[in-house]
C-alpha positions as a printed NumPy array, in Angstrom:
array([[  5.993, -42.557, -15.988],
       [  7.711, -45.623, -17.394],
       [  9.056, -46.84 , -20.747],
       [  5.741, -48.709, -21.135],
       [  3.696, -45.52 , -20.623],
       [  5.867, -43.709, -23.18 ],
       [  5.256, -46.526, -25.664],
       [  1.506, -46.439, -24.92 ],
       [  1.348, -42.721, -25.753],
       [  3.461, -43.242, -28.877],
       [  1.137, -46.018, -30.05 ],
       [ -1.904, -43.772, -29.587],
       [ -0.335, -41.034, -31.714],
       [ -2.104, -40.798, -35.056],
       [  0.063, -42.585, -37.61 ],
       [ -1.304, -40.314, -40.369],
       [  0.036, -37.16 , -38.716],
       [  3.018, -35.542, -40.351],
       [  6.503, -35.415, -38.938],
       [  7.529, -33.307, -35.989],
       [ 10.249, -30.662, -36.009],
       [ 12.658, -33.387, -34.885],
       [ 11.939, -35.314, -38.112],
       [ 10.293, -38.164, -36.208],
       [  6.933, -39.509, -37.365],
       [  4.37 , -41.474, -35.388],
       [  4.86 , -44.34 , -37.814],
       [  8.56 , -44.45 , -36.947],
       [  7.719, -44.694, -33.242],
       [  5.345, -47.595, -33.899],
       [  8.232, -49.744, -35.141],
       [ 10.724, -49.056, -32.357],
       [ 11.867, -52.   , -30.221],
       [ 11.144, -51.859, -26.481],
       [ 14.808, -51.074, -25.781],
       [ 14.4  , -47.782, -27.632],
       [ 11.606, -46.789, -25.251],
       [ 13.996, -47.494, -22.367],
       [ 16.378, -44.947, -23.897],
       [ 13.599, -42.399, -24.474],
       [ 12.638, -42.888, -20.82 ],
       [ 16.232, -42.152, -19.759],
       [ 16.195, -39.014, -21.926],
       [ 12.937, -37.803, -20.352],
       [ 14.232, -38.468, -16.82 ],
       [ 17.364, -36.45 , -17.624],
       [ 15.15 , -33.65 , -18.975],
       [ 13.167, -33.641, -15.715],
       [ 16.354, -33.484, -13.661],
       [ 18.189, -30.885, -15.746],
       [ 15.05 , -28.981, -16.866],
       [ 16.565, -28.581, -20.32 ],
       [ 15.519, -30.468, -23.443],
       [ 17.99 , -31.468, -26.155],
       [ 18.391, -28.75 , -28.773],
       [ 16.658, -30.887, -31.424],
       [ 13.498, -30.942, -29.302],
       [ 13.357, -27.16 , -29.011],
       [ 12.929, -26.328, -32.684],
       [  9.537, -25.466, -34.128],
       [  8.699, -25.531, -37.818],
       [  6.179, -22.872, -38.801],
       [  3.746, -24.038, -41.475],
       [  0.999, -22.012, -43.099],
       [ -2.404, -23.651, -43.396],
       [ -5.371, -22.297, -45.298],
       [ -8.326, -20.711, -43.518],
       [-11.86 , -21.655, -44.611],
       [-12.669, -17.996, -45.386],
       [ -9.418, -17.372, -47.259],
       [ -5.942, -16.449, -46.214],
       [ -3.542, -18.474, -44.158],
       [ -2.621, -18.897, -40.525],
       [  0.65 , -20.118, -39.079],
       [  0.857, -23.234, -36.923],
       [  3.89 , -24.537, -35.087],
       [  5.011, -28.107, -35.696],
       [  6.702, -29.195, -32.485],
       [  9.067, -32.079, -31.925],
       [  7.115, -35.333, -31.634],
       [  9.225, -36.431, -28.663],
       [  8.485, -33.111, -26.919],
       [  4.764, -33.638, -27.497],
       [  4.997, -37.119, -25.969],
       [  7.001, -35.74 , -23.031],
       [  4.313, -33.138, -22.357],
       [  1.527, -35.732, -22.608],
       [  3.303, -37.695, -19.881],
       [  2.946, -34.644, -17.623],
       [ -0.713, -34.021, -18.472],
       [ -1.918, -35.366, -15.099],
       [  0.255, -32.865, -13.18 ],
       [ -1.039, -29.944, -15.245],
       [ -4.667, -31.083, -15.029],
       [ -4.363, -31.425, -11.238],
       [ -2.885, -27.917, -10.997],
       [ -5.728, -26.539, -13.131],
       [ -8.336, -28.155, -10.873],
       [ -6.607, -26.941,  -7.714],
       [ -6.227, -23.434,  -9.13 ],
       [ -9.744, -22.785, -10.46 ],
       [-11.22 , -19.53 ,  -9.252],
       [-14.745, -18.149,  -9.691],
       [-13.444, -15.253, -11.813],
       [-11.492, -17.541, -14.141],
       [-13.537, -18.313, -17.253],
       [-10.786, -20.35 , -18.955],
       [-11.704, -23.6  , -17.256],
       [-12.502, -27.054, -18.594],
       [-16.05 , -27.371, -19.871],
       [-16.491, -23.648, -20.408],
       [-16.841, -22.175, -23.858],
       [-16.437, -18.673, -25.237],
       [-20.173, -18.657, -25.994],
       [-21.092, -19.619, -22.428],
       [-18.808, -16.913, -21.049],
       [-20.322, -14.317, -23.388],
       [-23.872, -15.33 , -22.43 ],
       [-23.07 , -15.12 , -18.712],
       [-21.554, -11.665, -19.231],
       [-24.615, -10.536, -21.196],
       [-26.971, -11.852, -18.498],
       [-25.002, -10.095, -15.755],
       [-25.026,  -6.854, -17.773],
       [-28.803,  -7.094, -18.241],
       [-29.275,  -7.642, -14.512],
       [-27.257,  -4.535, -13.623],
       [-29.015,  -2.462, -16.302],
       [-32.456,  -3.51 , -15.005],
       [-31.352,  -2.387, -11.551],
       [-30.474,   1.083, -12.88 ],
       [-26.716,   0.639, -12.846],
       [-24.342,   1.464, -15.676],
       [-22.338,  -1.236, -17.376],
       [-19.031,  -0.913, -19.211],
       [-17.358,  -3.812, -21.02 ],
       [-13.924,  -3.95 , -22.551],
       [-13.276,  -6.491, -25.285],
       [ -9.722,  -7.231, -26.317],
       [ -8.499,  -8.751, -29.534],
       [ -5.801, -11.143, -28.361],
       [ -4.832, -12.349, -31.804],
       [ -1.219, -11.315, -31.21 ],
       [ -1.348, -11.88 , -27.456],
       [  1.524, -14.375, -27.368],
       [  3.879, -11.899, -29.019],
       [  3.636,  -9.661, -25.945],
       [  4.136, -12.092, -23.075],
       [  6.59 , -10.977, -20.391],
       [  8.388, -14.303, -19.999],
       [ 10.136, -13.396, -16.742],
       [  6.815, -12.441, -15.186],
       [  5.182, -15.598, -16.534],
       [  7.889, -17.772, -14.955],
       [  7.725, -15.879, -11.671],
       [  3.913, -15.936, -11.415],
       [  3.669, -19.525, -12.571],
       [  6.126, -20.613,  -9.897],
       [  4.422, -18.472,  -7.23 ],
       [  1.088, -20.066,  -8.111],
       [  2.435, -23.597,  -7.803],
       [  2.539, -24.555, -11.487],
       [  4.973, -27.482, -11.918],
       [  8.275, -25.669, -12.442],
       [  9.949, -28.196, -14.747],
       [  6.943, -28.134, -17.109],
       [  6.75 , -24.333, -17.044],
       [ 10.45 , -23.887, -17.811],
       [ 10.449, -26.598, -20.479],
       [  7.436, -24.998, -22.204],
       [  9.046, -21.56 , -22.184],
       [ 12.342, -22.904, -23.556],
       [ 10.573, -24.597, -26.446],
       [  8.335, -21.592, -27.169],
       [ 11.275, -19.192, -27.208],
       [ 13.565, -21.444, -29.281],
       [ 14.364, -20.793, -32.961],
       [ 11.602, -21.266, -35.514],
       [ 11.967, -22.245, -39.127]])
């Protein structure tokens, strides 16, 4: 990536979005001089080399937004610069996803929960028609992220060729303090 590609991503960021956890808004980025993008580039290069973001980029603000059927759900407001940094690495992640697709993996681009459920139902009907028994287990993963074994995630991600600097950076930000 280059300072120009950073600026391009910043300019595509919706100016009506709120601020990030770093206090930076998309509108602020739209008015930066080109020299500022040179400095952001230097910051991102240092992050790639050191695999550690500045502390300000690691904070997440938790906001509660209303659900259509009542109640609230929490969302994390990340640093805007962190979001831009991750967008710069989107190609690497997308390439890894394409290279790592497996026939048993249903969490792939273009697949929906409905399509997965229909395929499962069709397979179950096929086995039932052939006189076999079918057992399904459905898990509620609403609190799934609260139970991630981070050491195992880092180990398996690295073993499976996921870009290490992106994996570590993501874990650092996810595990950082929340407000």
